[in-house]
Amino acid sequence: MSAAGTPEIVDLETCDREPIHVPGSIQPHGALVVLSDPDLIVLQVSDNVAEFFPNSIEAALGSSAADLLGAECAPLLRDLGSRLPPTGEPLLLRAFRAGDRVLNAVGHRSDGVIVLEFEPASEESPSSSGLHPIVASFIAKVQGTSAVSELAQITAREVRRVTGFDRALVYRFDPDGTGVVVAEDGTGRLPSYQDHRFPESDIPKQARELYRRNRLRLIPDAGYRPCALVPARNPLTGTPLDLSHSTLRSVSPVHVEYMRNMGTAASMSVSVLKDGELWGLISCHHRTPRVVPFELRTTCDLLAQVFALQVAAREHAADYVRRVEIQSVLTRLLAHMARADDFVAGLLDHPGDVLAFVRAAGAAVVSEDRCGLIGRTPTENQVRRLATWLFVEQRKEVFHTDALSTVFPAAAAYTSEASGLLAVSVSKLHPTAVLWFRPEVIETIRWGGDPRKTVEAGAAPGRLHPRKSFETWSQTVRDRAVPWLGSEVDGATELRNAVVGIVLRKAEEMAALNVELQRSNRELEAFSYSVSHDLRAPLRHIVGYAELLKDVAKDKLAKSELKHADTIIESSIYAGKLVDNLLAYSRMGRAALDHSTIDTGALVTEVRADVMSEFPGRRVRWEVGPLPTVAGDLVMLRLAVRNLLANAVKYTKTREEAVVEIGATTGADAHTFHVRDNGVGFDMRYRDKLFGVFQRLHRWEDFEGTGIGLANVRRIIERHGGRTWADGEVNRGATFYFTLPVPNDRERE
């Protein structure tokens, strides 16, 4: 508690910001020397350098490496710069004698300098020939295992045997950053943490990054006194030396305190990297101080690398098998959907495959008018609300979570059916989706200490202390499902793409049918026009001559004959009415207009881009004046504008630079638009044919087209209450006009 009696806010990000890669000091079981490259002049030393070499700090700084290290180090310094990896990876150079003891030398690059670190070589350290049987035996053991847990146990046992630590743990990082002990081997002198979890804050992000970059870490004595670098800053950069790859780097005071609170005096960690990322750690602990020679640490690094390769091989193999299973089910689902009338029916009619696809307990297929449920799911209303939330809030093609209620609170009502959700969106216009559900899995987790008390505030501002207790703390986890595998998410993505493809193909088929229907309607209109035009005159003639005959010969015809004449007249009049009704019926089939407010300037910009995509490489200079806002059917007017702009580009293809001008004037009653081009033009004698169905003034071989575009323009504009006409001159271009009414005040309201 703070002095005011309120809880003090502990900023966990303080740990993430701690500059642990530039501590300015090292651990005292070795010495560090910084050399310039390539002349090997001593720039910095650790303040314990005199304990390893005869020179004082003052004598060492500015001297040559050969003078400081002695004649025995000549082979070590020869071609030193060329031997060190440019990546900064530490390299064991060789052992050499310094006075009365033998030192191991490890070198790496950092901040443009060469960093040499020296540790006493242990007489107990095995030679390289002695290390081979250890590694070979380990490889033979792990190759005979299949489960990762068994691999980890063998690794923990072998590393503890090689190093002699009281406890060796294999520690895996989960995606959320928490760690779990998957294997352990120990002497019993330290408590067991098998299957225990540790919070993400125990190993902050930047610490995990250092573990990734530098695989080996040894702390022989948690009670050590740090040895500072002299001078404190790199003379070449003026900044603290980056010790990310140092084997002696001093550790954070928080970590030292953490070790003490755990009851461990010495520790060693070896990183397990899978595909270049930090999979976990092999973490070793000892109750008393313990030094592990570099050679043995290197052996443990080799064991960790073998373990990592074996883990990767097994996980990749399992992933491959799962992907093959998913592809097999996907192939069946695609076949089902291809045979069905729509993808919804194709999925709902084969529930077993839908669930097996991603190992779900339930699924739902939601479209505009349907919501089909499979297996164990929320109710239809709950599923629809969930699909709407995904469509409105998430707007992702693929969405997945193993804790749905944390992002969608309403899902707390059905965690037993849907704590896990994997969903793919099929449409960007409507909440159409395929959803898979996994139920809640209630799990009891054992933590190495209370995860809610990861750190404590210290007396000094910003100073944090790790928790003091690591006693087992149990937690029951609810509202979570088994996480979705990457292969399952990828499979759902592939299914989504396939469904979208099926939907688009159906849309294309419908569009083709619509075109055919439009063609049939045009033929019907043409037929109706022909009937009304060509039959009206004969029918009028029949009526007229029959009435004339009846009038002239009424005195000569019998009553029955006059009745026959009346029948002819009545039937002809009826036939005329039939013709008129047929024509009216064909016009009744036209769709109703869907009026909205349209910015024709934005419409022209959109259509221009669309038109130009069909004429790559064409040089077209567009001259677009101010255009008004109108009222009309957006879909129809877009088609009309597109036909006019496409014609302008098409009929200017003989010009080196096409010029297309688009403008408008506004009168009291109408907006008059024009589209002018500098193309081939036309003979004004035939302008009346321009807007007719299938009427063309140019050969198809010269300018492709169906001859229906301008007819559509006229029909659309006329449906909007406007009119169309054109002016042109052969080889001098053409101008097409159309009008749209200006809404009156009442219409504007």
Steps between C-alpha positions, in 0.01 A plus 500: 500500500613855437522762773152621406357157567418415138659212305814606322485451125770257387612566144591161354633671189790621714649151468456505123679836480796403718818519285625155594708472182722791612556437873847658497641208699573128493496210742831450684573139403661633183663808353409708194722694259376723218730541197494731202469340159732432321799635698400323826560789741340462843204741532318368807560241771305359792624633832621151600742470208803506732373174658550324166794689344805670650410850374307755702193667355700816422777302330255288305299785346660620178745209483501236232319175556829309473655709779202445729441131436860387470701302248291185546201670336669561163316210328175625647543851357615388157231593240261560788274743313446265205405207723222666697151474347360837388166413663643537852475131585759411769782271382722283721845599376738274693646441843835662584720538804506829687750482782431194712158413363327413175226726368226435248453790259164584339468781247221685325431829321300786650461870411791490253748352750626154595399370840718229661384320813722276711403227745720251683508166321406214734717190515176303538375619161490221246693534178323530169544125453329448835202710402422295192372193688268724708343656193491175303330317788244778535418493129447124514261537795281778353473336160311214658227723644185639343341728760644846567445450874723191495761689298496776758540259789803334342649844436448620857657181638802516267571869561482455877733201479756694294492815713440357848230756585242416767211556256458522124171616346379511143288813482270570202356841412133511406372754242385734780854516643437283806739214559421142596742238632456200270782287645717492811787301648641568844676377811217594735699781663277756325118494468342353189328723248389226258191618304506838678445827316683827543361840394628690199646771727751250647692524172426843344490547124848648471641216713338248264658683208843470664439128552425475129817683400736343755420136568719446810465672836686410821474657846745304720425699815193715554684682777775630269639853496481646147825603334457831322638581155773764489436744348123469533430596137633367173765756398405464134125558540474687828223260608492203741632182341231262370560169679212308342734221386723504806537178701597700811239776480380617839133432569218720619480552879135395474605166351765446769237565766263266316760222523552560870125489563487166316773364727753456219857628516605401148315464172560429135263531208532370147264632235292266287444662162249361254504652151699795636247581773525437874305179568616470858795460738695227672528658843736360765524592871728419794467572869862607532733689264612288207726575204440308178800510259443642157557163333218341699274798431575459131408131530168597655446745213554214255252285691249786493545541124447127445190518721371802305549320168316195632214715631478685170503173305217353708291816505547550127409135437187532713412823323553333161273208594232741623522706181461187289189410700361850453568494126324165469187632672523827306500309172179323603338826612582665167346207317187525716466874433562460127213252471259705713284789391697730731790470744267515803318185396828333407630548854183438699429174319836357616529586871760234579756646260428855614580412862795272423655769284632696801410255779211712621211397722254721316467717192263747340452629146341843494371675187248778439198272526633186669676395818584131503635344821711185531591318818546683832434870445339808654139574400416636156438851638832493688683383190342774289599767753851359506519504119378861496766597757769336289374682191465843662780507759770261383469518121765231457505233236610247763450540876597258776522499878507243777338743748200649318337657804807720561444679168124451465348520851160370386669163436529450878146361479608202290863419590409133534425497128724773360801611702704448184403654167648470153307697239542590135311785336368435151348838411598862554141612448311271736578304821551177308745267673601148597563458874652213697467464877696328775366463855654624822773278646528549875864461604689521828839664456782483752714812522843540653370767737199727476505649145312804627801594717778493244684805633486731795574871516822596678572791727673695224276639224494268199689223688329163472556179698402153382248300697635321805284188489522223240269260678258316274192712428206333326262678266186374330475635148155529341347650186781369280505237228772294341693749281470479123808370320666705231422222250131524592495877455677462165250232396208726590661777295529268202137394540395865510684572175334198342154607619558852367604347169183289490285802585668707230457221247132478585479878469664481156253233397214715623647797318519294182138394546410862563670604178309230316181617666572859399565385144173309503322804638646715227390247241156497659487880492614499139241236420232694687595814313486313169164355586361833608645686201456243224162361604329825589473617137352173362263487789391858440455416133286199586283707731476787253418293192256283693314808622509645145368175354226486761401860433502471119333161472272506800189499274630203301610285793279274698471542872730205562758641258496836681558310820808337342633848413444612860691194619794589272505856634470398866767231465741742331446760770560230764817390319623862511436512872693175542797656320489807724476284813793285387715809456395635840584164661853501363553846645358391837791253534752776553647523850404787730756774555686512832547873552787646704714815503800461267821707480563475126853636542593207724311266269700614197830461693408145594385407150808655338730276702290197411496584128873567483574161655365352176726713280851460643763715334254744345585871526180678597477860615189543712351848528230485766309810601284551809217249514176527699330275750192329358222266608472161332576128499875468568539162330323610181676836476838337558428273204398795281811704588722198452361432152562860396857517639590158361374605156705822520818304576419230244429733208815707565737208471633633167623818675849525648348684795132466569320798650175437684309796641223456755289792615154614599278806507198550723180665388175566677363153439788275400871428521648456153809277490734454207782258417720630217788318329746560216441160340371380163161668536199408284288621211213711632271355237489179703478646849148367546642147484752558777273415790316213332532138607775324305560811288865567408659770286846339484620157403544249782845421364605861565329557836378205701165511676146364502310810400292497817692749716343822376158336493546428870609860560186632337274254684662586839484876446146481377405296809637794702296754308786629287590486135802413286645628174834531323701725267796391295714540194696232321861496630429808714360335809158465656301643790230309682244681714252393760283681748381422851220695666575748778285404800241759595480636854248243613714214368805644677308493827 
